[in-house]
Coordinates of C-alpha atoms and ligand atoms in Angstrom, one line a residue:
X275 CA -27.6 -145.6 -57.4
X276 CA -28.1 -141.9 -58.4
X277 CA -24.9 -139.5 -59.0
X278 CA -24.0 -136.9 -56.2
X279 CA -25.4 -133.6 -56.2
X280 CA -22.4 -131.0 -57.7
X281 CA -20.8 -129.0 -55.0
X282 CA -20.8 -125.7 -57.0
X283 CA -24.2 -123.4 -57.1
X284 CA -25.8 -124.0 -59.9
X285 CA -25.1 -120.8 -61.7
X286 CA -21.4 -121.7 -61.4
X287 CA -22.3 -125.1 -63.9
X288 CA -22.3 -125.5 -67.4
X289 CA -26.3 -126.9 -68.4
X290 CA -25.1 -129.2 -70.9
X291 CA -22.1 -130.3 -68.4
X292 CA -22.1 -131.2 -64.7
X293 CA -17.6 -130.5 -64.3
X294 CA -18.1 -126.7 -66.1
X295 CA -17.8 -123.8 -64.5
X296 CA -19.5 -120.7 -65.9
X297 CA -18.9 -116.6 -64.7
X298 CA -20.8 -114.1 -66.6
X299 CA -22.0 -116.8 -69.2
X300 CA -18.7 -117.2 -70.4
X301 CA -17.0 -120.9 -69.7
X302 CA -13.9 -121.0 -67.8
X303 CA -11.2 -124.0 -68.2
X304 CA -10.2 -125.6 -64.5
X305 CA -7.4 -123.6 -64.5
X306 CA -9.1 -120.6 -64.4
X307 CA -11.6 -121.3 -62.7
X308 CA -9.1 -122.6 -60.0
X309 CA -7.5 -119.5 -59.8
X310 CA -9.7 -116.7 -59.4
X311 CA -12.2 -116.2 -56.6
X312 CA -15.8 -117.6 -57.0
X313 CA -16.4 -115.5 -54.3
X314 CA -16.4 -111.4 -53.8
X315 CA -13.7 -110.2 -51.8
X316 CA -15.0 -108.5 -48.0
X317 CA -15.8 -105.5 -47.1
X318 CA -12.9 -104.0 -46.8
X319 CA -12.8 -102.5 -42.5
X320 CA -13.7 -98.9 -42.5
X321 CA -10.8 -97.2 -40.0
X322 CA -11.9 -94.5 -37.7
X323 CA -11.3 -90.8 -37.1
X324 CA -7.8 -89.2 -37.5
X325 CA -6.2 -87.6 -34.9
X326 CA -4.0 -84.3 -36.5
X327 CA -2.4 -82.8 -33.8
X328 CA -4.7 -81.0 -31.6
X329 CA -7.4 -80.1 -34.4
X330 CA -10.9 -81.2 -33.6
X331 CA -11.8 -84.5 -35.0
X332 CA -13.7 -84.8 -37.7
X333 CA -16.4 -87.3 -36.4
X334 CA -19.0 -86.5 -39.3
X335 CA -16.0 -87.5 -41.5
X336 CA -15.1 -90.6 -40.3
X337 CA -18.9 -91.4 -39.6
X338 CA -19.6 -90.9 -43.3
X339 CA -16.8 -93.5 -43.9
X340 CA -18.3 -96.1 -41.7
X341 CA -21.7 -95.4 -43.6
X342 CA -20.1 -96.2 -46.7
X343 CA -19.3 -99.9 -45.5
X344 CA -23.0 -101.1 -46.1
X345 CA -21.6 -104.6 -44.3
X346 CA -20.4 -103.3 -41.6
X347 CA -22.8 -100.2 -40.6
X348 CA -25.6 -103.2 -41.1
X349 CA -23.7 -105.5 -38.5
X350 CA -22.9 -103.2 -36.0
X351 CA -26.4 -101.6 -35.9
X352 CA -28.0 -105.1 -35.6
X353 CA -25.2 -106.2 -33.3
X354 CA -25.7 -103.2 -30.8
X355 CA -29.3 -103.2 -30.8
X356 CA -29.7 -106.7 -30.3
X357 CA -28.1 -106.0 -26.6
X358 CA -30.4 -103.3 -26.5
X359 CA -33.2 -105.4 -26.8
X360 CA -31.7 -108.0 -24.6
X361 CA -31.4 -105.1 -22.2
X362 CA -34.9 -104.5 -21.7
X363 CA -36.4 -108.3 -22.0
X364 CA -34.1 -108.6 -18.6
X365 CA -35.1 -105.0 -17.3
X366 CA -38.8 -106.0 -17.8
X367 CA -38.1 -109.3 -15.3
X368 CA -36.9 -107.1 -12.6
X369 CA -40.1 -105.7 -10.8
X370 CA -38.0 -103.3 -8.5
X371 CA -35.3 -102.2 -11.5
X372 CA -36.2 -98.0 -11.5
X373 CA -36.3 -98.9 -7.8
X374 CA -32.7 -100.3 -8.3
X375 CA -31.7 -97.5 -10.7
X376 CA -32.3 -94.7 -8.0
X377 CA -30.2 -96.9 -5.4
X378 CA -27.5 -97.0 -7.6
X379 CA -27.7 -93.3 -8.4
X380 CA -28.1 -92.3 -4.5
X381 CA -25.2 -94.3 -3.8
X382 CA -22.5 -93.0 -6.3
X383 CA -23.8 -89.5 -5.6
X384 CA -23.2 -89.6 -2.1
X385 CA -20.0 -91.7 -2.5
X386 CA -18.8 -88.9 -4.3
X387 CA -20.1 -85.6 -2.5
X388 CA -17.5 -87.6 0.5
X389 CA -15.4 -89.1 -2.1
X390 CA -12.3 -88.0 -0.3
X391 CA -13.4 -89.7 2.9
X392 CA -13.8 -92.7 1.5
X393 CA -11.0 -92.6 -0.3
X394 CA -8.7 -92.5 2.5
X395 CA -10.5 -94.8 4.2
X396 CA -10.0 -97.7 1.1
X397 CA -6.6 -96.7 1.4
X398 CA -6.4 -97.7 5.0
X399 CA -8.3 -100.5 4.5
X400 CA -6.0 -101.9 1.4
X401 CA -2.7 -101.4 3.7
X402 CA -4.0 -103.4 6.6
X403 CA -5.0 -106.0 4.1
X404 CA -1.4 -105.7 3.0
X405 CA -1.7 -103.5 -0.6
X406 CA 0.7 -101.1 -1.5
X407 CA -1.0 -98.1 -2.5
X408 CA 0.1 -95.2 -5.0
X409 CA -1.8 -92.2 -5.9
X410 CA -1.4 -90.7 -9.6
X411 CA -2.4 -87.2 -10.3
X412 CA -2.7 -87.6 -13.8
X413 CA -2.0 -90.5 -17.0
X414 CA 1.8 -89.9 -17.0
X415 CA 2.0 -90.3 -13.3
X416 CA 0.2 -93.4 -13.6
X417 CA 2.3 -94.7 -16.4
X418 CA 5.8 -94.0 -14.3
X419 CA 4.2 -95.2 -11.4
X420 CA 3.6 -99.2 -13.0
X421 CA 6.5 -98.7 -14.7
X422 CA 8.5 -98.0 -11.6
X423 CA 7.0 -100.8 -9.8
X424 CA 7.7 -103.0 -13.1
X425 CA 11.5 -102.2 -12.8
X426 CA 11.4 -103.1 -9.4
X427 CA 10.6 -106.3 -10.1
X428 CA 13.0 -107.0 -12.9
X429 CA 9.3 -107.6 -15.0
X430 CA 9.7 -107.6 -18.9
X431 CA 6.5 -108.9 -19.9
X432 CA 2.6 -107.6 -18.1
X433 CA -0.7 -109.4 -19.2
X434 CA -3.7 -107.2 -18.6
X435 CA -7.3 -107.5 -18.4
X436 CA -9.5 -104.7 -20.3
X437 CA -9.5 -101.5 -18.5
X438 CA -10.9 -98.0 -19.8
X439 CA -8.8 -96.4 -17.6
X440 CA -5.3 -97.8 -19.0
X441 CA -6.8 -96.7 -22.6
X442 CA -7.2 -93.0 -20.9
X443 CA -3.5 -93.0 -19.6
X444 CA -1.7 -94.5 -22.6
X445 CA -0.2 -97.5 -21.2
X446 CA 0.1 -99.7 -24.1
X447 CA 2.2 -97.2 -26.2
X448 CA 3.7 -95.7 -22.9
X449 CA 5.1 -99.3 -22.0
X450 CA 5.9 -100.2 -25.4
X451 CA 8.3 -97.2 -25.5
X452 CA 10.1 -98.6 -22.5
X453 CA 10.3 -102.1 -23.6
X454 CA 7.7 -104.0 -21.8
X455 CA 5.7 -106.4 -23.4
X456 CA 1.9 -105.9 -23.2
X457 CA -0.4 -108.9 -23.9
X458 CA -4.3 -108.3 -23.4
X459 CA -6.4 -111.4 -22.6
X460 CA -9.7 -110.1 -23.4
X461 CA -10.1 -111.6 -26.9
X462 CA -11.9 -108.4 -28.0
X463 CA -9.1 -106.5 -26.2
X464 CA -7.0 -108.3 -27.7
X465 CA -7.9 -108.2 -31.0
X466 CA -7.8 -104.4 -31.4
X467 CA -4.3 -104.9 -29.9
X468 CA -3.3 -106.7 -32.8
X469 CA -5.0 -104.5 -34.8
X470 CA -3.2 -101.5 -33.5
X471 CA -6.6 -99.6 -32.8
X472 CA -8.7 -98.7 -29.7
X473 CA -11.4 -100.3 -28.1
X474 CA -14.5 -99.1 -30.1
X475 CA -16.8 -99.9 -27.3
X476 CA -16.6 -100.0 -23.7
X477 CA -17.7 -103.8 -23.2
X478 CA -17.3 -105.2 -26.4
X479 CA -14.0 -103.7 -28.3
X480 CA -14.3 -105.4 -31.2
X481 CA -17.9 -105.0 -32.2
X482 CA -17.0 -102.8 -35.0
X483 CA -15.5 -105.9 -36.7
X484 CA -16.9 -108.4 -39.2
X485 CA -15.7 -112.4 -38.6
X486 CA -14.0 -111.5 -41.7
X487 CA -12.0 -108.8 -40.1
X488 CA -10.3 -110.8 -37.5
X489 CA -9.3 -113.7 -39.6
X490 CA -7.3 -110.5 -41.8
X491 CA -6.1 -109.7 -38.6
X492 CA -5.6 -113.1 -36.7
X493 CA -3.7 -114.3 -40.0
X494 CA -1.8 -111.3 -40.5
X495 CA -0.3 -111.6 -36.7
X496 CA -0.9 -115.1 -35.4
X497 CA -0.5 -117.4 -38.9
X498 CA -4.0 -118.6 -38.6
X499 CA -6.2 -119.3 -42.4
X500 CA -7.0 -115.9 -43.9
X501 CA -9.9 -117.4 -45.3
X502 CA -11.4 -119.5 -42.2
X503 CA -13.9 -116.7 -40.3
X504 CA -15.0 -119.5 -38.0
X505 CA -15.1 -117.7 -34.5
X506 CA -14.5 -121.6 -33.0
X507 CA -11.6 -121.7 -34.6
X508 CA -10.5 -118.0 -34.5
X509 CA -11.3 -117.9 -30.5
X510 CA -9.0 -121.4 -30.0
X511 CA -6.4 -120.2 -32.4
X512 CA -6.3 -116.8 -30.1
X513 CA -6.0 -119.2 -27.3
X514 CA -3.4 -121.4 -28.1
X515 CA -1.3 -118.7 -29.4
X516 CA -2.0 -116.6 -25.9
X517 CA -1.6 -119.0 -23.3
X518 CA 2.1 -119.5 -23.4
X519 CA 2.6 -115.7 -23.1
X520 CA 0.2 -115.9 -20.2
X521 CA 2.0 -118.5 -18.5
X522 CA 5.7 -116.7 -18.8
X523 CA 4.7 -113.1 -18.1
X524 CA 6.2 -111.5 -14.8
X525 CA 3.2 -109.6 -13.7
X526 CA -0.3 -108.8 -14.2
X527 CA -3.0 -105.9 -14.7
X528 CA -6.3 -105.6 -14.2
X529 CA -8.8 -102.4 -14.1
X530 CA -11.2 -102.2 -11.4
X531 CA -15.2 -101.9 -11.7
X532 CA -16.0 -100.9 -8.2
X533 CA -13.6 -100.1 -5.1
X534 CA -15.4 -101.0 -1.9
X535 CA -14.0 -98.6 1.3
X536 CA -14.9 -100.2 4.0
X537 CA -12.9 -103.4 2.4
X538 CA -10.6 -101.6 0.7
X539 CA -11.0 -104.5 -2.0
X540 CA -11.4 -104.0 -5.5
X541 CA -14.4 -106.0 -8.0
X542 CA -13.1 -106.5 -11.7
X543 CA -16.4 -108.2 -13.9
X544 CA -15.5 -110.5 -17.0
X545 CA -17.1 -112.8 -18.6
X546 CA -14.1 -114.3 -19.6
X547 CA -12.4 -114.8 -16.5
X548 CA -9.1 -113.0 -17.8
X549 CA -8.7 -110.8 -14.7
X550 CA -8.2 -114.0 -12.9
X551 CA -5.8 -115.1 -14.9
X552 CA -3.8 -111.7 -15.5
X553 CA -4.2 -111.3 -11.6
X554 CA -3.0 -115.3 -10.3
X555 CA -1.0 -116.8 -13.3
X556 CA 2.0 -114.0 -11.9
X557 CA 2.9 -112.9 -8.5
X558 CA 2.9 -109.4 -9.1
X559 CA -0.6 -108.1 -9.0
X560 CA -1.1 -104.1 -10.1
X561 CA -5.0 -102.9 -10.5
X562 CA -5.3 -99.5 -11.9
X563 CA -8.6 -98.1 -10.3
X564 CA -10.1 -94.9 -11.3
X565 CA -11.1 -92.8 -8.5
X566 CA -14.7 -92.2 -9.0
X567 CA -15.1 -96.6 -8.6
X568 CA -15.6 -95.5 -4.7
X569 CA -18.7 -97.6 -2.9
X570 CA -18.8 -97.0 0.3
X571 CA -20.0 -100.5 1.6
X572 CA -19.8 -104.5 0.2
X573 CA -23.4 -104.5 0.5
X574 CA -23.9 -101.9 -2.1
X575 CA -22.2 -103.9 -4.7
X576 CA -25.5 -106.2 -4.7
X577 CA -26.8 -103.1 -6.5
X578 CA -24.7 -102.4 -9.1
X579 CA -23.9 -106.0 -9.7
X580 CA -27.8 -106.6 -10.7
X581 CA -27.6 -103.7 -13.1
X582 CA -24.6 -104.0 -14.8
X583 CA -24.4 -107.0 -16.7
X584 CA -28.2 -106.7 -17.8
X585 CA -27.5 -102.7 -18.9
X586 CA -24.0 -103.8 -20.8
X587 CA -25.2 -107.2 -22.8
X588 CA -28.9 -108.2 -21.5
X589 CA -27.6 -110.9 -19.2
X590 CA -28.7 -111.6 -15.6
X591 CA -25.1 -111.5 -14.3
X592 CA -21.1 -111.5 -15.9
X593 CA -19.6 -114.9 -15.4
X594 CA -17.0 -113.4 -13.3
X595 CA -17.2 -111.4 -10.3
X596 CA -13.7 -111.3 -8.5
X597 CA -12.9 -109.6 -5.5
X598 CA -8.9 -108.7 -5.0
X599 CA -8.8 -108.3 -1.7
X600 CA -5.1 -108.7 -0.3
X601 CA -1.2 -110.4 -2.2
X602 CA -1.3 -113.9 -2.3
X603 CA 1.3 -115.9 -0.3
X604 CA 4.8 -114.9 -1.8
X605 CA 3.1 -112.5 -4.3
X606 CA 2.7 -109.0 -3.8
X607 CA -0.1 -106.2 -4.9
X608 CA -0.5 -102.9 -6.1
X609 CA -3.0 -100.0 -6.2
X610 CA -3.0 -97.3 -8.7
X611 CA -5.4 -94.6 -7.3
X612 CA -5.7 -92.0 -10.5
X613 CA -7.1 -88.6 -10.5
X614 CA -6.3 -87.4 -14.3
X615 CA -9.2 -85.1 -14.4
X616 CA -11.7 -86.4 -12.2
X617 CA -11.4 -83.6 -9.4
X618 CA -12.1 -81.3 -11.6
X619 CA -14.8 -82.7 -13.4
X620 CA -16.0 -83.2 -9.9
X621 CA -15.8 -79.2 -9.5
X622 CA -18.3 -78.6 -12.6
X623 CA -21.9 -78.0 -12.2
X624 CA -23.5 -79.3 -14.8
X625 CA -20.8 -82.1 -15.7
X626 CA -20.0 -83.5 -12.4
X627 CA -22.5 -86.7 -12.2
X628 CA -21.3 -88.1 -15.1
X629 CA -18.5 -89.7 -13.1
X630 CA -21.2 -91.7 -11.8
X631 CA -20.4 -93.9 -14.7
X632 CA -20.5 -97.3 -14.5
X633 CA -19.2 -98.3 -18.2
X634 CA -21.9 -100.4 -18.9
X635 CA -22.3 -99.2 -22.9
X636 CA -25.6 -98.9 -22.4
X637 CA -26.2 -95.9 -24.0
X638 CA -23.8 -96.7 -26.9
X639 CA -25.9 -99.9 -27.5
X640 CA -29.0 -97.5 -27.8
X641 CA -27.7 -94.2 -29.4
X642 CA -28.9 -94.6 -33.0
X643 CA -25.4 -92.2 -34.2
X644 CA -23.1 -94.5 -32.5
X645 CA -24.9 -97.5 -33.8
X646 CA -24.3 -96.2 -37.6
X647 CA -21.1 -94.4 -37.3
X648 CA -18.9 -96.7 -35.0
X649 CA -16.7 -95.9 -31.8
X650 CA -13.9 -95.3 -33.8
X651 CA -15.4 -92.4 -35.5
X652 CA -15.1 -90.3 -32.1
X653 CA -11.7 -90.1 -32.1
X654 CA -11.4 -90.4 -28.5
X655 CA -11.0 -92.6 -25.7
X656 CA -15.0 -93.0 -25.3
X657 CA -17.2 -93.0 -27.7
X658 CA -21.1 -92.6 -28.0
X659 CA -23.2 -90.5 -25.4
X660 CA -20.9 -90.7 -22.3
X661 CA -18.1 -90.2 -24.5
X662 CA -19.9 -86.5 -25.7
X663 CA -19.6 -85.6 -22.0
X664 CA -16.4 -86.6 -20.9
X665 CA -13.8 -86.0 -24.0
X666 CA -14.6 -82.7 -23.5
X667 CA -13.6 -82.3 -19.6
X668 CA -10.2 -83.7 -21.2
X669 CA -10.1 -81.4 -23.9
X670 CA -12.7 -79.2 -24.5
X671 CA -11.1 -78.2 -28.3
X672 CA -10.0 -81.6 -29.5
X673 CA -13.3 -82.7 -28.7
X674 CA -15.4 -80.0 -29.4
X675 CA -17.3 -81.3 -32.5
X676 CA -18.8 -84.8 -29.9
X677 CA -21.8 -82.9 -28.2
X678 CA -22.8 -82.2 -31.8
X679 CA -23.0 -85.9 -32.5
X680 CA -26.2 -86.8 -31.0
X681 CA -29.8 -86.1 -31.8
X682 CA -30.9 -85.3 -28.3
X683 CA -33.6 -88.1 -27.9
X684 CA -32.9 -88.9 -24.4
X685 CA -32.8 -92.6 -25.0
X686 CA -29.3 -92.8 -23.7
X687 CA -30.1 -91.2 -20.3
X688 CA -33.1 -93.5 -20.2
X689 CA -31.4 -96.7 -20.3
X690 CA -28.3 -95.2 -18.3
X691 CA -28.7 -97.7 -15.0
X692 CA -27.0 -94.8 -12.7
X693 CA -29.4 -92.1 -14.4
X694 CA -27.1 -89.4 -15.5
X695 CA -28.9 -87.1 -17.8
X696 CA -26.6 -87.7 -20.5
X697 CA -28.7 -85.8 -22.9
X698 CA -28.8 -83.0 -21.1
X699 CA -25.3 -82.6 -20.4
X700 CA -24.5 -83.1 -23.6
X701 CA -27.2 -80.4 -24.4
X702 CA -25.1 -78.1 -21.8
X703 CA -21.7 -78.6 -23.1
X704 CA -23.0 -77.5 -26.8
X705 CA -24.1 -74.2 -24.8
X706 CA -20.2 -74.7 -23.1
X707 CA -18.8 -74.6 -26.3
X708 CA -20.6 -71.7 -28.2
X709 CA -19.5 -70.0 -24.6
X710 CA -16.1 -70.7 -25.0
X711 CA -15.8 -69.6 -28.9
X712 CA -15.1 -73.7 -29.6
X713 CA -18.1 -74.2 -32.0
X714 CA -17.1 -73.3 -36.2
X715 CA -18.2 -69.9 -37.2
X716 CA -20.3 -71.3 -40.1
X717 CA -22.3 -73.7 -37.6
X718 CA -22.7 -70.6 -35.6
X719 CA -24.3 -68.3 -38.1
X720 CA -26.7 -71.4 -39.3
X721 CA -27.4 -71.7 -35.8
X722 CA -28.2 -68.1 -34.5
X723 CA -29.9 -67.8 -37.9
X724 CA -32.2 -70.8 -37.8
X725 CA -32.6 -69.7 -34.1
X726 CA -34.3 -66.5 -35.4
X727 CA -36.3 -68.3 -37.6
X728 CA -37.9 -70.5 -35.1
X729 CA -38.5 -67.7 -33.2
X730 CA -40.7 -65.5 -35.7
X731 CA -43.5 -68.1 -37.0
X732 CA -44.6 -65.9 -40.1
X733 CA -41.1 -66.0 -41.2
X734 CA -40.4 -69.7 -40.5
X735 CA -43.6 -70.3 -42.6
X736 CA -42.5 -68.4 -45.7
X737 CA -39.0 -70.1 -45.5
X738 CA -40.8 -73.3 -45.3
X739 CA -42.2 -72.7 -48.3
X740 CA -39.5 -71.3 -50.3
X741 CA -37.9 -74.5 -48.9
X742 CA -40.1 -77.0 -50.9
X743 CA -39.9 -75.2 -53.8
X744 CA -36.6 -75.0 -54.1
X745 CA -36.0 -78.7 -53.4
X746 CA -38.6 -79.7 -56.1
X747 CA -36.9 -77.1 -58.6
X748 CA -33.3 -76.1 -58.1
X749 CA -30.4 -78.1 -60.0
X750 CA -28.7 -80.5 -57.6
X751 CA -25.9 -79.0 -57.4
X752 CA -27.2 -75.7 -55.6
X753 CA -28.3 -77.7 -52.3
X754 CA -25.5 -80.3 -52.5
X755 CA -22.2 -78.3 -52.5
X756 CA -19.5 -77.3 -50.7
X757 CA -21.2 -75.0 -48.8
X758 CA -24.0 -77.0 -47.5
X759 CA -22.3 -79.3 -44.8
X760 CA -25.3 -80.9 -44.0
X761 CA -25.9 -82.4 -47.1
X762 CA -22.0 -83.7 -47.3
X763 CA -23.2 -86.7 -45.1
X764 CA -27.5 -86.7 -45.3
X765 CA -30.0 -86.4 -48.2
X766 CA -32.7 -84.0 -47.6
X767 CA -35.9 -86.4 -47.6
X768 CA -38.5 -85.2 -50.3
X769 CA -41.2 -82.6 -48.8
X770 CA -44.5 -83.7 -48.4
X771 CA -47.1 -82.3 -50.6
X772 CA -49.1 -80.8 -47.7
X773 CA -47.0 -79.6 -44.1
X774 CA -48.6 -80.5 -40.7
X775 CA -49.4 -76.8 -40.5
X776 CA -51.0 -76.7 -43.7
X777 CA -53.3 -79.3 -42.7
X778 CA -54.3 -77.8 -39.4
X779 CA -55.3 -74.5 -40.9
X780 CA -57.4 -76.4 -43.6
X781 CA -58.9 -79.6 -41.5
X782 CA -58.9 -77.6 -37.7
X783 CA -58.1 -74.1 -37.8
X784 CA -61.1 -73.1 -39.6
X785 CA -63.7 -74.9 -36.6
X786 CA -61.8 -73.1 -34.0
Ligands
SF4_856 S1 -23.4 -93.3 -19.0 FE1 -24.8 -94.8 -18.0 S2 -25.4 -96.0 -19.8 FE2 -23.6 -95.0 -20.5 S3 -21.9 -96.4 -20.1 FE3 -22.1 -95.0 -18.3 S4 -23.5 -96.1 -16.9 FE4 -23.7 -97.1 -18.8

């Protein structure tokens, strides 16, 4: 019979001893050995932008901090545009899908050029079908408003499926502060709750996060083994130590993905089925709905139901697709109707359609910043492309370094399944800005002075090729300093011997 193969890699073994363990050619005793990890320690999770008050975050900043987590940048670029590419393999078996694309975008437009007609008429609709409704002007409304209805109720504890919206208003901390417990049952959801962060992502919170991440967080908060990462485990760890809290809360929470008026029912899409359970396990029932989730009609839902799940994570449809319709017997149900902005983003020209959003992530999934600087790096509520239009329509100063976050490729608006020209807008709200004196003074000058540049061609040769001498020549430290802010986060890529233009004039100019 032959002897077992050792367990340790060989490197680890003495050659003239099977039981030795070896680091850095030096022999260890058991003891040792034992004691130390064989293993290097994770990556260590790269936290996103600070928030100081009203002072503009620093995106660049955190960005460059997510770059410098090699593990994680890697992950969450392959990650993201794996769904990217599951995106279009489904979009490619959908003859009719820019057919489907215009639909959507015909509907929402129209639902909201009447939004306020068929707003009232969901509201009538919900009533007969025995809702309570409540309108909220704006996040704190929202927040007193479930928290009134909470204390009617004698309800302690909510579980809550994932919703953007309750991320917007503050609900978490808000209901915190007045002693309610909060348990998400979207694991992603969940996790960041644990983790006291945001959602990085609209679909997938969590995406930001190595295996090794959650089993930090899982055993830090739930007891599980800080060194298993298996997600089998991890998931029925979350599970076990969930369900109980599940079971004994007094009320539930869900968002709402579309708002059909001539139901007056709301849709909520999982894959996890955790609206059902946040909206059945109690008999209190409150769905926070945005008011731009209008559709006028059930049938239109066929639309936006083909086009979500393959825009958000490349698969034909989300497991769940549950319609709230009416209280069941001896329960009761709520609508939240909340404005917090959207009329007047409805009132601006050039902004307006991006309420047509359908928070699929699309464009996060195909933006090549937000891929390699994380959604935690915005600072804001949403991150990536549709994030760069709307934090500003919150708070135009806060959020007045996004729009520059983005290299305008247009990718984003052509993957968006509701087509909002996302690269435009943000295009426009960097013009908003500079309008409203929000942009840095130093980002001005380099802008109105490479503006003058581009637009005198004998000049913008000469610089050129100052340029490329200076980067072959110049000491290091002249182009990278404090001064330079581009070249904080980027190195400039070595000039080519010979520019396009250069070429031109010697291989075509001359024949013309
Ligand atoms: S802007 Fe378009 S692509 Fe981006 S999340 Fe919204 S619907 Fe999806």
């Amino acid at each position: 019979m032959t002897a077992p193969e050792p367990m340790l890699h060989p490197e680890l073994l003495a050659s003239d001893d099977a039981e030795a363990i070896v680091r850095d050619g030096r022999r260890l005793d058991h003891a040792e050995a034992a004691s130390k990890p064989l293993r290097p320690r994770p990556e260590p999770q790269p936290r996103g932008a600070e928030a100081h008050g009203r002072r503009p975050i620093d995106q660049a900043e955190a960005a460059a901090r997510f770059i410098a987590a090699p593990a994680h940048e890697m992950m969450h670029d392959e990650r993201l545009w794996d769904l990217r590419q599951k995106r279009d393999r489904e979009m490619h078996g959908i003859d009719e899908w820019e057919e489907l694309r215009e639909l959507a975008a015909a509907i929402k437009e129209h639902a909201l050029t009447r939004l306020d007609e068929y707003l009232e008429q969901f509201e009538a609709n919900a009533r007969t079908n025995g809702v309570h409704v409540h309108w909220a002007k704006d996040a704190a409304e929202h927040n007193r408003i479930v928290h009134g209805i909470l204390q009617d109720h004698g309800a302690k504890s909510l579980i809550k499926s994932k919703s953007m919206l309750t991320e917007e208003c503050g609900f978490r901390p808000y209901m915190a502060s007045v002693g309610i417990d909060v348990v998400e049952t979207d694991l992603g959801e969940r996790i960041q709750q644990l983790d006291n962060e945001d959602p990085s992502h609209v679909v997938v919170p969590a995406v930001h996060k190595l295996r090794t991440d959650v089993a930090e967080v899982f055993a830090r908060t739930i007891g599980t083994d800080p060194d298993n990462s298996d997600v089998h485990y991890l998931a029925e760890a979350q599970r076990q130590a969930t369900r109980p809290l599940i079971l004994a809360a007094d009320a539930g929470m869900t968002g709402c993905n579309f708002a059909v008026a001539e139901t007056g029912s709301v849709v909520v899409c999982t894959n996890e089925g955790n609206a059902d359970l946040s909206a059945n396990v109690p008999k209190l029932h409150i769905a926070s709905i945005g008011i731009e989730k209008i559709i006028p009609r059930l049938d239109d839902l066929a639309v936006f139901v083909r086009l979500l799940s393959r825009s958000a994570l490349g698969s034909p449809i989300t497991q769940y697709t549950s319609h709230f319709r009416g209280p069941r017997e001896g329960g009761e149900m709520h609508f939240v109707l909340v404005d917090n902005g959207r009329s007047d983003r409805l009132g601006m020209e050039e902004f307006w359609t991006s309420l047509k959003c359908i928070r699929c992530g699309a464009c996060m999934n195909t933006c090549p910043v937000y891929r390699r600087s994380g959604g935690l790096s915005y600072g804001a509520t949403y991150s990536g492309p549709i994030g760069l239009i709307i934090d500003p329509t919150f708070n135009a100063h806060k959020y007045s370094n996004l729009p520059f976050a983005s290299t305008l490729n247009g990718s984003c608006s052509n993957v968006c399944p509701v087509k909002i020209n996302i690269h435009e807008q943000i295009y426009a709200w960097r013009r908003e800005l500079v309008k409203r004196h929000e942009v840095p003074l130093a980002k001005r000058v380099a802008m109105k002075a490479a503006g003058e540049l581009l637009s005198h061609p004998a000049a913008y040769r000469a610089a050129i090729a100052a340029a490329d001498t200076a980067l072959a020549h110049l000491p290091r430290f002249v182009i990278y300093n404090g001064l330079n802010a581009w070249g904080r986060h980027r190195e400039v890529p070595h000039p080519p011997k010979e520019t396009f233009h250069g070429w031109y004039q010697a291989n075509r100019g001359a024949k013309e």
